[in-house]
Amino acid sequence: MTDTKQQPWEWPEPQWRHIVGRARAGRSLKPTVWPNGARCAVALSFDADHDTIPLRDSDESPMRISQGQYGSRQGVPRIRALLAKHGVPATFFYPAVSALLYPEEVKGVAGEGHEIGIHSWIHEANTALPPGVERDLTFRAADTLEKLIGKRPVGIRTASWDFSVDTMDIIRELGLLYDSSLMADDDPYEIEVQGQPTGIVELPPEWIRDDAVYFNMLRFSGLRPYTPPSAVEEIFRAEFDGAYQEGGLFLLTMHPHVIGHRSRIALLDRLVAYIKTKPDVWFATHEDVARYCDDAG
Ligand SMILES: [Zn+2]
């Protein structure tokens, strides 16, 4: 549909309307009341990318791969212990290759009542794939996770937090309940395609509520973790306070190889302890939030 010969200011109205209509926020699915009269919902998610970030880049550096392995060796055990200590559920999005590298971890996480969601094959960027490949990889990813945990995943977060022109069709063909990649709202909404409701729930993440944005580091680039854990804690806490005040959803994305470090897991511990001091907070998996909003909406 996009005519590359034309500049955006030359596009006819149907063209820019078509572009914005591909995966548009439709009606809000923010419920008037959360389960058990709760005032706000808290959905913690962990994108368990592990070794797949360098693999996705065809980077065979043992150093970079070891940073990914840290996510499994130190990050996930600390996260599981923290969640158990506070008695709260979470959602773990696994690239299939990450799940195949650490099958016992995936089974253990699922066995503790946490949700396992789809997160690509090898953390490939779905928007950069040749035609047809995204569908094949996403179906294989769903099959791989199902084989490991004995349950078909119902949700997806694309690895690049973005949609190609095919992603929406793939989500519908897979019969998924929800996506968690798009950012049109703070609260859950129904995705529309060209003005038509799809029945797919969007649980919006945001870079603001993502640990990697503040802590990532790349040796040979200017990328450094400029933000101290205390400042990240302040931002996350303010995002929660706003959700609590508005009766909305606080969805937080973290990465085991990022948040799992000693100086950072402590901030998550303090944050969850703070949230638990507030009355009427519903901690839930993404699946539970999506199902509740879908039924209530
Ligand atoms: Zn990821």
PDB file of C-alpha atoms and ligand atoms in Angstrom:
ATOM      1  CA  MET A   1       0.000   0.000   0.000  1.00  0.00           C
ATOM      2  CA  THR A   2       2.837   2.381   0.876  1.00  0.00           C
ATOM      3  CA  ASP A   3       3.984   4.119  -2.285  1.00  0.00           C
ATOM      4  CA  THR A   4       7.705   4.681  -1.786  1.00  0.00           C
ATOM      5  CA  LYS A   5       7.842   7.043  -4.756  1.00  0.00           C
ATOM      6  CA  GLN A   6       5.666   9.560  -2.973  1.00  0.00           C
ATOM      7  CA  GLN A   7       6.736  11.709  -0.049  1.00  0.00           C
ATOM      8  CA  PRO A   8       4.513  11.550   3.054  1.00  0.00           C
ATOM      9  CA  TRP A   9       3.130  15.002   2.377  1.00  0.00           C
ATOM     10  CA  GLU A  10       2.062  13.823  -1.051  1.00  0.00           C
ATOM     11  CA  TRP A  11       0.185  10.769   0.212  1.00  0.00           C
ATOM     12  CA  PRO A  12      -3.529  10.767  -0.486  1.00  0.00           C
ATOM     13  CA  GLU A  13      -5.713  10.632   2.623  1.00  0.00           C
ATOM     14  CA  PRO A  14      -6.627   6.927   2.238  1.00  0.00           C
ATOM     15  CA  GLN A  15      -2.921   6.080   2.362  1.00  0.00           C
ATOM     16  CA  TRP A  16      -2.118   7.666   5.708  1.00  0.00           C
ATOM     17  CA  ARG A  17      -5.406   6.460   7.123  1.00  0.00           C
ATOM     18  CA  HIS A  18      -4.537   2.916   6.039  1.00  0.00           C
ATOM     19  CA  ILE A  19      -1.093   3.119   7.658  1.00  0.00           C
ATOM     20  CA  VAL A  20      -2.393   4.261  11.052  1.00  0.00           C
ATOM     21  CA  GLY A  21      -5.281   1.796  10.831  1.00  0.00           C
ATOM     22  CA  ARG A  22      -3.140  -1.352  10.790  1.00  0.00           C
ATOM     23  CA  ALA A  23      -3.102  -1.894  14.556  1.00  0.00           C
ATOM     24  CA  ARG A  24      -5.057   0.899  16.175  1.00  0.00           C
ATOM     25  CA  ALA A  25      -6.313   1.306  19.718  1.00  0.00           C
ATOM     26  CA  GLY A  26     -10.051   0.734  19.746  1.00  0.00           C
ATOM     27  CA  ARG A  27     -12.289   0.771  22.796  1.00  0.00           C
ATOM     28  CA  SER A  28     -10.695   0.928  26.220  1.00  0.00           C
ATOM     29  CA  LEU A  29     -10.883  -2.303  28.199  1.00  0.00           C
ATOM     30  CA  LYS A  30     -10.052  -0.609  31.481  1.00  0.00           C
ATOM     31  CA  PRO A  31     -12.614  -2.104  33.856  1.00  0.00           C
ATOM     32  CA  THR A  32     -14.584   0.006  36.313  1.00  0.00           C
ATOM     33  CA  VAL A  33     -13.562  -2.400  39.047  1.00  0.00           C
ATOM     34  CA  TRP A  34     -10.784  -4.978  39.268  1.00  0.00           C
ATOM     35  CA  PRO A  35     -11.264  -8.478  40.785  1.00  0.00           C
ATOM     36  CA  ASN A  36     -12.231  -8.597  44.464  1.00  0.00           C
ATOM     37  CA  GLY A  37     -12.867  -4.864  44.428  1.00  0.00           C
ATOM     38  CA  ALA A  38      -9.186  -4.096  43.825  1.00  0.00           C
ATOM     39  CA  ARG A  39      -8.327  -0.558  42.916  1.00  0.00           C
ATOM     40  CA  CYS A  40      -5.491  -1.263  40.542  1.00  0.00           C
ATOM     41  CA  ALA A  41      -3.838  -4.159  38.709  1.00  0.00           C
ATOM     42  CA  VAL A  42      -0.116  -4.917  38.755  1.00  0.00           C
ATOM     43  CA  ALA A  43       1.309  -7.092  35.976  1.00  0.00           C
ATOM     44  CA  LEU A  44       5.027  -7.856  36.214  1.00  0.00           C
ATOM     45  CA  SER A  45       6.726  -9.300  33.161  1.00  0.00           C
ATOM     46  CA  PHE A  46      10.175 -10.635  32.474  1.00  0.00           C
ATOM     47  CA  ASP A  47      11.462 -10.949  28.907  1.00  0.00           C
ATOM     48  CA  ALA A  48      13.820 -13.906  29.353  1.00  0.00           C
ATOM     49  CA  ASP A  49      15.980 -13.124  26.320  1.00  0.00           C
ATOM     50  CA  HIS A  50      19.147 -14.634  27.797  1.00  0.00           C
ATOM     51  CA  ASP A  51      21.648 -15.574  25.034  1.00  0.00           C
ATOM     52  CA  THR A  52      19.347 -14.617  22.157  1.00  0.00           C
ATOM     53  CA  ILE A  53      20.288 -10.926  21.996  1.00  0.00           C
ATOM     54  CA  PRO A  54      23.816 -11.554  20.641  1.00  0.00           C
ATOM     55  CA  LEU A  55      22.613 -14.600  18.657  1.00  0.00           C
ATOM     56  CA  ARG A  56      19.994 -12.451  16.947  1.00  0.00           C
ATOM     57  CA  ASP A  57      22.796 -10.109  15.891  1.00  0.00           C
ATOM     58  CA  SER A  58      24.920 -13.039  14.574  1.00  0.00           C
ATOM     59  CA  ASP A  59      27.352 -12.074  17.319  1.00  0.00           C
ATOM     60  CA  GLU A  60      29.213 -15.193  18.460  1.00  0.00           C
ATOM     61  CA  SER A  61      31.223 -13.398  21.134  1.00  0.00           C
ATOM     62  CA  PRO A  62      31.482 -15.648  24.203  1.00  0.00           C
ATOM     63  CA  MET A  63      31.557 -12.499  26.325  1.00  0.00           C
ATOM     64  CA  ARG A  64      28.224 -11.202  25.039  1.00  0.00           C
ATOM     65  CA  ILE A  65      26.691 -14.679  25.182  1.00  0.00           C
ATOM     66  CA  SER A  66      27.913 -15.024  28.765  1.00  0.00           C
ATOM     67  CA  GLN A  67      26.026 -11.846  29.639  1.00  0.00           C
ATOM     68  CA  GLY A  68      22.920 -13.610  28.375  1.00  0.00           C
ATOM     69  CA  GLN A  69      23.680 -16.760  30.343  1.00  0.00           C
ATOM     70  CA  TYR A  70      23.895 -14.596  33.452  1.00  0.00           C
ATOM     71  CA  GLY A  71      20.158 -14.003  33.004  1.00  0.00           C
ATOM     72  CA  SER A  72      19.540 -17.702  33.527  1.00  0.00           C
ATOM     73  CA  ARG A  73      22.251 -18.445  36.128  1.00  0.00           C
ATOM     74  CA  GLN A  74      21.705 -15.461  38.414  1.00  0.00           C
ATOM     75  CA  GLY A  75      18.789 -13.382  37.143  1.00  0.00           C
ATOM     76  CA  VAL A  76      15.968 -15.901  36.983  1.00  0.00           C
ATOM     77  CA  PRO A  77      16.773 -17.637  40.314  1.00  0.00           C
ATOM     78  CA  ARG A  78      16.799 -14.265  42.078  1.00  0.00           C
ATOM     79  CA  ILE A  79      13.541 -13.243  40.385  1.00  0.00           C
ATOM     80  CA  ARG A  80      11.847 -16.544  41.259  1.00  0.00           C
ATOM     81  CA  ALA A  81      12.947 -16.199  44.871  1.00  0.00           C
ATOM     82  CA  LEU A  82      11.661 -12.619  45.008  1.00  0.00           C
ATOM     83  CA  LEU A  83       8.279 -13.539  43.519  1.00  0.00           C
ATOM     84  CA  ALA A  84       7.967 -16.485  45.925  1.00  0.00           C
ATOM     85  CA  LYS A  85       8.905 -14.325  48.887  1.00  0.00           C
ATOM     86  CA  HIS A  86       6.220 -11.774  48.042  1.00  0.00           C
ATOM     87  CA  GLY A  87       3.718 -14.388  46.845  1.00  0.00           C
ATOM     88  CA  VAL A  88       3.041 -12.633  43.551  1.00  0.00           C
ATOM     89  CA  PRO A  89       2.636 -14.084  40.033  1.00  0.00           C
ATOM     90  CA  ALA A  90       4.371 -12.833  36.893  1.00  0.00           C
ATOM     91  CA  THR A  91       4.582 -13.435  33.168  1.00  0.00           C
ATOM     92  CA  PHE A  92       7.786 -14.638  31.502  1.00  0.00           C
ATOM     93  CA  PHE A  93       8.115 -14.092  27.746  1.00  0.00           C
ATOM     94  CA  TYR A  94      10.599 -16.586  26.279  1.00  0.00           C
ATOM     95  CA  PRO A  95      12.191 -16.585  22.834  1.00  0.00           C
ATOM     96  CA  ALA A  96      11.954 -20.241  21.722  1.00  0.00           C
ATOM     97  CA  VAL A  97      15.756 -20.574  21.486  1.00  0.00           C
ATOM     98  CA  SER A  98      16.109 -19.279  25.032  1.00  0.00           C
ATOM     99  CA  ALA A  99      13.526 -21.832  26.203  1.00  0.00           C
ATOM    100  CA  LEU A 100      15.354 -24.622  24.342  1.00  0.00           C
ATOM    101  CA  LEU A 101      18.667 -23.597  25.958  1.00  0.00           C
ATOM    102  CA  TYR A 102      17.101 -23.654  29.454  1.00  0.00           C
ATOM    103  CA  PRO A 103      14.172 -26.096  29.349  1.00  0.00           C
ATOM    104  CA  GLU A 104      14.304 -26.901  33.067  1.00  0.00           C
ATOM    105  CA  GLU A 105      14.121 -23.200  33.882  1.00  0.00           C
ATOM    106  CA  VAL A 106      10.989 -22.730  31.756  1.00  0.00           C
ATOM    107  CA  LYS A 107       9.339 -25.781  33.304  1.00  0.00           C
ATOM    108  CA  GLY A 108      10.268 -24.596  36.783  1.00  0.00           C
ATOM    109  CA  VAL A 109       8.933 -21.073  36.214  1.00  0.00           C
ATOM    110  CA  ALA A 110       5.675 -22.439  34.770  1.00  0.00           C
ATOM    111  CA  GLY A 111       5.429 -24.948  37.623  1.00  0.00           C
ATOM    112  CA  GLU A 112       5.444 -22.087  40.113  1.00  0.00           C
ATOM    113  CA  GLY A 113       2.265 -20.708  38.565  1.00  0.00           C
ATOM    114  CA  HIS A 114       3.819 -18.017  36.396  1.00  0.00           C
ATOM    115  CA  GLU A 115       2.673 -17.510  32.837  1.00  0.00           C
ATOM    116  CA  ILE A 116       4.858 -18.304  29.817  1.00  0.00           C
ATOM    117  CA  GLY A 117       4.301 -16.119  26.735  1.00  0.00           C
ATOM    118  CA  ILE A 118       5.624 -16.035  23.165  1.00  0.00           C
ATOM    119  CA  HIS A 119       8.606 -13.777  22.435  1.00  0.00           C
ATOM    120  CA  SER A 120       9.834 -14.699  18.916  1.00  0.00           C
ATOM    121  CA  TRP A 121      12.133 -17.539  17.826  1.00  0.00           C
ATOM    122  CA  ILE A 122      15.651 -16.136  18.370  1.00  0.00           C
ATOM    123  CA  HIS A 123      14.713 -12.542  19.246  1.00  0.00           C
ATOM    124  CA  GLU A 124      14.601 -11.640  15.553  1.00  0.00           C
ATOM    125  CA  ALA A 125      13.082  -8.295  14.606  1.00  0.00           C
ATOM    126  CA  ASN A 126       9.780  -9.282  12.986  1.00  0.00           C
ATOM    127  CA  THR A 127       9.712  -6.084  10.936  1.00  0.00           C
ATOM    128  CA  ALA A 128      12.927  -7.045   9.114  1.00  0.00           C
ATOM    129  CA  LEU A 129      12.000 -10.586   8.018  1.00  0.00           C
ATOM    130  CA  PRO A 130      11.413 -11.841   4.472  1.00  0.00           C
ATOM    131  CA  PRO A 131       7.736 -12.512   3.614  1.00  0.00           C
ATOM    132  CA  GLY A 132       6.289 -15.595   5.308  1.00  0.00           C
ATOM    133  CA  VAL A 133       9.143 -16.123   7.752  1.00  0.00           C
ATOM    134  CA  GLU A 134       7.515 -14.367  10.715  1.00  0.00           C
ATOM    135  CA  ARG A 135       4.479 -16.653  10.546  1.00  0.00           C
ATOM    136  CA  ASP A 136       6.619 -19.792  10.454  1.00  0.00           C
ATOM    137  CA  LEU A 137       8.855 -18.640  13.340  1.00  0.00           C
ATOM    138  CA  THR A 138       5.940 -17.510  15.524  1.00  0.00           C
ATOM    139  CA  PHE A 139       4.072 -20.802  15.055  1.00  0.00           C
ATOM    140  CA  ARG A 140       7.263 -22.768  15.792  1.00  0.00           C
ATOM    141  CA  ALA A 141       7.815 -20.644  18.892  1.00  0.00           C
ATOM    142  CA  ALA A 142       4.288 -21.351  20.141  1.00  0.00           C
ATOM    143  CA  ASP A 143       4.736 -25.097  19.459  1.00  0.00           C
ATOM    144  CA  THR A 144       8.105 -25.141  21.251  1.00  0.00           C
ATOM    145  CA  LEU A 145       6.753 -23.496  24.399  1.00  0.00           C
ATOM    146  CA  GLU A 146       3.662 -25.706  24.393  1.00  0.00           C
ATOM    147  CA  LYS A 147       5.806 -28.835  24.161  1.00  0.00           C
ATOM    148  CA  LEU A 148       7.916 -27.706  27.118  1.00  0.00           C
ATOM    149  CA  ILE A 149       5.187 -26.612  29.525  1.00  0.00           C
ATOM    150  CA  GLY A 150       2.193 -28.632  28.305  1.00  0.00           C
ATOM    151  CA  LYS A 151       0.070 -25.534  27.739  1.00  0.00           C
ATOM    152  CA  ARG A 152      -0.430 -23.430  24.640  1.00  0.00           C
ATOM    153  CA  PRO A 153       0.644 -19.815  25.279  1.00  0.00           C
ATOM    154  CA  VAL A 154      -2.203 -17.295  24.950  1.00  0.00           C
ATOM    155  CA  GLY A 155      -0.135 -14.120  24.719  1.00  0.00           C
ATOM    156  CA  ILE A 156       2.716 -12.610  22.753  1.00  0.00           C
ATOM    157  CA  ARG A 157       5.182  -9.787  23.142  1.00  0.00           C
ATOM    158  CA  THR A 158       7.083  -9.373  19.879  1.00  0.00           C
ATOM    159  CA  ALA A 159      10.841  -9.257  20.374  1.00  0.00           C
ATOM    160  CA  SER A 160      11.158  -5.803  18.856  1.00  0.00           C
ATOM    161  CA  TRP A 161       7.949  -4.556  20.531  1.00  0.00           C
ATOM    162  CA  ASP A 162       6.634  -3.796  17.067  1.00  0.00           C
ATOM    163  CA  PHE A 163       4.279  -5.127  14.408  1.00  0.00           C
ATOM    164  CA  SER A 164       5.151  -5.933  10.817  1.00  0.00           C
ATOM    165  CA  VAL A 165       2.356  -5.785   8.251  1.00  0.00           C
ATOM    166  CA  ASP A 166       1.783  -9.510   8.967  1.00  0.00           C
ATOM    167  CA  THR A 167       1.882  -9.610  12.794  1.00  0.00           C
ATOM    168  CA  MET A 168      -1.792  -8.923  13.402  1.00  0.00           C
ATOM    169  CA  ASP A 169      -2.871 -11.707  11.014  1.00  0.00           C
ATOM    170  CA  ILE A 170      -0.481 -14.128  12.712  1.00  0.00           C
ATOM    171  CA  ILE A 171      -1.864 -13.263  16.154  1.00  0.00           C
ATOM    172  CA  ARG A 172      -5.401 -13.883  14.939  1.00  0.00           C
ATOM    173  CA  GLU A 173      -4.477 -17.114  13.179  1.00  0.00           C
ATOM    174  CA  LEU A 174      -2.810 -18.365  16.360  1.00  0.00           C
ATOM    175  CA  GLY A 175      -5.999 -17.521  18.249  1.00  0.00           C
ATOM    176  CA  LEU A 176      -4.130 -15.560  20.899  1.00  0.00           C
ATOM    177  CA  LEU A 177      -5.936 -13.728  23.674  1.00  0.00           C
ATOM    178  CA  TYR A 178      -3.607 -10.765  23.918  1.00  0.00           C
ATOM    179  CA  ASP A 179      -0.557  -8.901  22.679  1.00  0.00           C
ATOM    180  CA  SER A 180       1.775  -6.802  24.791  1.00  0.00           C
ATOM    181  CA  SER A 181       3.857  -4.754  22.341  1.00  0.00           C
ATOM    182  CA  LEU A 182       1.912  -1.605  21.432  1.00  0.00           C
ATOM    183  CA  MET A 183       1.683   1.609  23.404  1.00  0.00           C
ATOM    184  CA  ALA A 184      -1.460   3.616  22.645  1.00  0.00           C
ATOM    185  CA  ASP A 185      -2.675   3.691  26.261  1.00  0.00           C
ATOM    186  CA  ASP A 186      -1.681   3.054  29.860  1.00  0.00           C
ATOM    187  CA  ASP A 187      -4.583   0.651  30.271  1.00  0.00           C
ATOM    188  CA  PRO A 188      -5.786  -2.384  28.310  1.00  0.00           C
ATOM    189  CA  TYR A 189      -7.589  -1.815  25.019  1.00  0.00           C
ATOM    190  CA  GLU A 190      -8.944  -3.751  22.077  1.00  0.00           C
ATOM    191  CA  ILE A 191      -6.874  -3.629  18.897  1.00  0.00           C
ATOM    192  CA  GLU A 192      -8.702  -2.540  15.764  1.00  0.00           C
ATOM    193  CA  VAL A 193      -7.607  -3.200  12.193  1.00  0.00           C
ATOM    194  CA  GLN A 194      -8.848  -0.641   9.670  1.00  0.00           C
ATOM    195  CA  GLY A 195     -11.618   0.372  12.052  1.00  0.00           C
ATOM    196  CA  GLN A 196     -12.779  -3.184  12.747  1.00  0.00           C
ATOM    197  CA  PRO A 197     -12.539  -4.630  16.294  1.00  0.00           C
ATOM    198  CA  THR A 198     -10.359  -7.751  16.433  1.00  0.00           C
ATOM    199  CA  GLY A 199     -11.194  -9.152  19.854  1.00  0.00           C
ATOM    200  CA  ILE A 200      -7.445  -9.073  20.645  1.00  0.00           C
ATOM    201  CA  VAL A 201      -6.582  -7.427  23.956  1.00  0.00           C
ATOM    202  CA  GLU A 202      -3.573  -5.105  24.055  1.00  0.00           C
ATOM    203  CA  LEU A 203      -1.705  -4.861  27.382  1.00  0.00           C
ATOM    204  CA  PRO A 204       0.538  -1.876  26.687  1.00  0.00           C
ATOM    205  CA  PRO A 205       4.182  -1.912  27.753  1.00  0.00           C
ATOM    206  CA  GLU A 206       6.233   1.296  27.584  1.00  0.00           C
ATOM    207  CA  TRP A 207       9.941   2.015  27.409  1.00  0.00           C
ATOM    208  CA  ILE A 208       9.469   4.146  30.551  1.00  0.00           C
ATOM    209  CA  ARG A 209       8.478   0.984  32.413  1.00  0.00           C
ATOM    210  CA  ASP A 210      11.355  -1.105  31.059  1.00  0.00           C
ATOM    211  CA  ASP A 211      14.586  -1.773  32.941  1.00  0.00           C
ATOM    212  CA  ALA A 212      16.739  -2.189  29.805  1.00  0.00           C
ATOM    213  CA  VAL A 213      16.254   1.424  28.755  1.00  0.00           C
ATOM    214  CA  TYR A 214      18.019   2.644  31.884  1.00  0.00           C
ATOM    215  CA  PHE A 215      20.604  -0.077  32.449  1.00  0.00           C
ATOM    216  CA  ASN A 216      21.814  -1.331  29.070  1.00  0.00           C
ATOM    217  CA  MET A 217      25.470  -1.020  28.172  1.00  0.00           C
ATOM    218  CA  LEU A 218      27.404  -1.679  24.971  1.00  0.00           C
ATOM    219  CA  ARG A 219      31.179  -1.759  25.195  1.00  0.00           C
ATOM    220  CA  PHE A 220      32.041  -0.152  21.869  1.00  0.00           C
ATOM    221  CA  SER A 221      29.282   2.398  21.704  1.00  0.00           C
ATOM    222  CA  GLY A 222      28.265   5.394  23.813  1.00  0.00           C
ATOM    223  CA  LEU A 223      25.525   3.311  25.447  1.00  0.00           C
ATOM    224  CA  ARG A 224      26.049   3.291  29.202  1.00  0.00           C
ATOM    225  CA  PRO A 225      23.804   2.807  32.234  1.00  0.00           C
ATOM    226  CA  TYR A 226      23.572   6.454  33.168  1.00  0.00           C
ATOM    227  CA  THR A 227      20.629   6.047  35.555  1.00  0.00           C
ATOM    228  CA  PRO A 228      21.263   4.737  39.072  1.00  0.00           C
ATOM    229  CA  PRO A 229      18.907   2.061  40.448  1.00  0.00           C
ATOM    230  CA  SER A 230      17.436   4.560  42.935  1.00  0.00           C
ATOM    231  CA  ALA A 231      16.297   6.831  40.093  1.00  0.00           C
ATOM    232  CA  VAL A 232      14.784   3.923  38.175  1.00  0.00           C
ATOM    233  CA  GLU A 233      12.954   2.927  41.356  1.00  0.00           C
ATOM    234  CA  GLU A 234      11.604   6.481  41.601  1.00  0.00           C
ATOM    235  CA  ILE A 235      10.281   6.361  38.018  1.00  0.00           C
ATOM    236  CA  PHE A 236       8.682   2.919  38.417  1.00  0.00           C
ATOM    237  CA  ARG A 237       7.136   3.958  41.726  1.00  0.00           C
ATOM    238  CA  ALA A 238       5.634   7.113  40.193  1.00  0.00           C
ATOM    239  CA  GLU A 239       4.216   5.051  37.324  1.00  0.00           C
ATOM    240  CA  PHE A 240       2.605   2.719  39.890  1.00  0.00           C
ATOM    241  CA  ASP A 241       1.295   5.634  41.970  1.00  0.00           C
ATOM    242  CA  GLY A 242      -0.401   7.053  38.868  1.00  0.00           C
ATOM    243  CA  ALA A 243      -1.999   3.713  38.026  1.00  0.00           C
ATOM    244  CA  TYR A 244      -3.196   3.350  41.615  1.00  0.00           C
ATOM    245  CA  GLN A 245      -4.674   6.832  41.608  1.00  0.00           C
ATOM    246  CA  GLU A 246      -6.484   6.294  38.305  1.00  0.00           C
ATOM    247  CA  GLY A 247      -7.569   2.720  39.052  1.00  0.00           C
ATOM    248  CA  GLY A 248      -5.615   1.430  36.071  1.00  0.00           C
ATOM    249  CA  LEU A 249      -2.941  -1.072  35.138  1.00  0.00           C
ATOM    250  CA  PHE A 250       0.710  -0.930  36.181  1.00  0.00           C
ATOM    251  CA  LEU A 251       2.598  -3.129  33.715  1.00  0.00           C
ATOM    252  CA  LEU A 252       6.340  -3.410  34.245  1.00  0.00           C
ATOM    253  CA  THR A 253       8.787  -5.109  31.879  1.00  0.00           C
ATOM    254  CA  MET A 254      12.139  -6.392  33.064  1.00  0.00           C
ATOM    255  CA  HIS A 255      14.901  -8.628  31.737  1.00  0.00           C
ATOM    256  CA  PRO A 256      16.603 -11.250  33.937  1.00  0.00           C
ATOM    257  CA  HIS A 257      20.067 -10.383  32.581  1.00  0.00           C
ATOM    258  CA  VAL A 258      19.416  -6.709  33.374  1.00  0.00           C
ATOM    259  CA  ILE A 259      17.378  -6.537  36.593  1.00  0.00           C
ATOM    260  CA  GLY A 260      18.973  -9.692  38.043  1.00  0.00           C
ATOM    261  CA  HIS A 261      22.151  -7.936  39.202  1.00  0.00           C
ATOM    262  CA  ARG A 262      22.647  -7.443  42.929  1.00  0.00           C
ATOM    263  CA  SER A 263      22.287  -3.672  42.847  1.00  0.00           C
ATOM    264  CA  ARG A 264      19.095  -3.866  40.789  1.00  0.00           C
ATOM    265  CA  ILE A 265      17.144  -6.845  42.107  1.00  0.00           C
ATOM    266  CA  ALA A 266      17.100  -4.917  45.390  1.00  0.00           C
ATOM    267  CA  LEU A 267      15.125  -2.095  43.749  1.00  0.00           C
ATOM    268  CA  LEU A 268      12.519  -4.554  42.514  1.00  0.00           C
ATOM    269  CA  ASP A 269      12.279  -6.009  46.012  1.00  0.00           C
ATOM    270  CA  ARG A 270      11.679  -2.541  47.473  1.00  0.00           C
ATOM    271  CA  LEU A 271       9.193  -1.650  44.740  1.00  0.00           C
ATOM    272  CA  VAL A 272       7.063  -4.777  45.266  1.00  0.00           C
ATOM    273  CA  ALA A 273       7.202  -4.248  49.044  1.00  0.00           C
ATOM    274  CA  TYR A 274       6.024  -0.654  48.525  1.00  0.00           C
ATOM    275  CA  ILE A 275       3.157  -1.718  46.252  1.00  0.00           C
ATOM    276  CA  LYS A 276       2.095  -4.288  48.838  1.00  0.00           C
ATOM    277  CA  THR A 277       1.717  -1.577  51.477  1.00  0.00           C
ATOM    278  CA  LYS A 278      -1.180  -0.169  49.415  1.00  0.00           C
ATOM    279  CA  PRO A 279      -4.581  -1.743  50.036  1.00  0.00           C
ATOM    280  CA  ASP A 280      -6.577  -3.330  47.213  1.00  0.00           C
ATOM    281  CA  VAL A 281      -3.902  -4.110  44.649  1.00  0.00           C
ATOM    282  CA  TRP A 282      -4.416  -7.074  42.328  1.00  0.00           C
ATOM    283  CA  PHE A 283      -1.146  -8.764  41.292  1.00  0.00           C
ATOM    284  CA  ALA A 284      -1.869 -10.862  38.221  1.00  0.00           C
ATOM    285  CA  THR A 285      -0.324 -12.494  35.192  1.00  0.00           C
ATOM    286  CA  HIS A 286      -0.841 -10.811  31.844  1.00  0.00           C
ATOM    287  CA  GLU A 287      -3.183 -13.667  30.907  1.00  0.00           C
ATOM    288  CA  ASP A 288      -5.376 -13.053  33.951  1.00  0.00           C
ATOM    289  CA  VAL A 289      -5.501  -9.303  33.304  1.00  0.00           C
ATOM    290  CA  ALA A 290      -6.344  -9.829  29.613  1.00  0.00           C
ATOM    291  CA  ARG A 291      -9.010 -12.424  30.386  1.00  0.00           C
ATOM    292  CA  TYR A 292     -10.618 -10.236  33.040  1.00  0.00           C
ATOM    293  CA  CYS A 293     -10.654  -7.132  30.822  1.00  0.00           C
ATOM    294  CA  ASP A 294     -11.922  -9.167  27.859  1.00  0.00           C
ATOM    295  CA  ASP A 295     -14.835 -10.528  29.935  1.00  0.00           C
ATOM    296  CA  ALA A 296     -15.596  -7.199  31.608  1.00  0.00           C
ATOM    297  CA  GLY A 297     -15.262  -5.139  28.413  1.00  0.00           C
TER     298      GLY A 297
HETATM  299 ZN    ZN B   1      13.204  -9.394  24.412  1.00  0.00          ZN
END
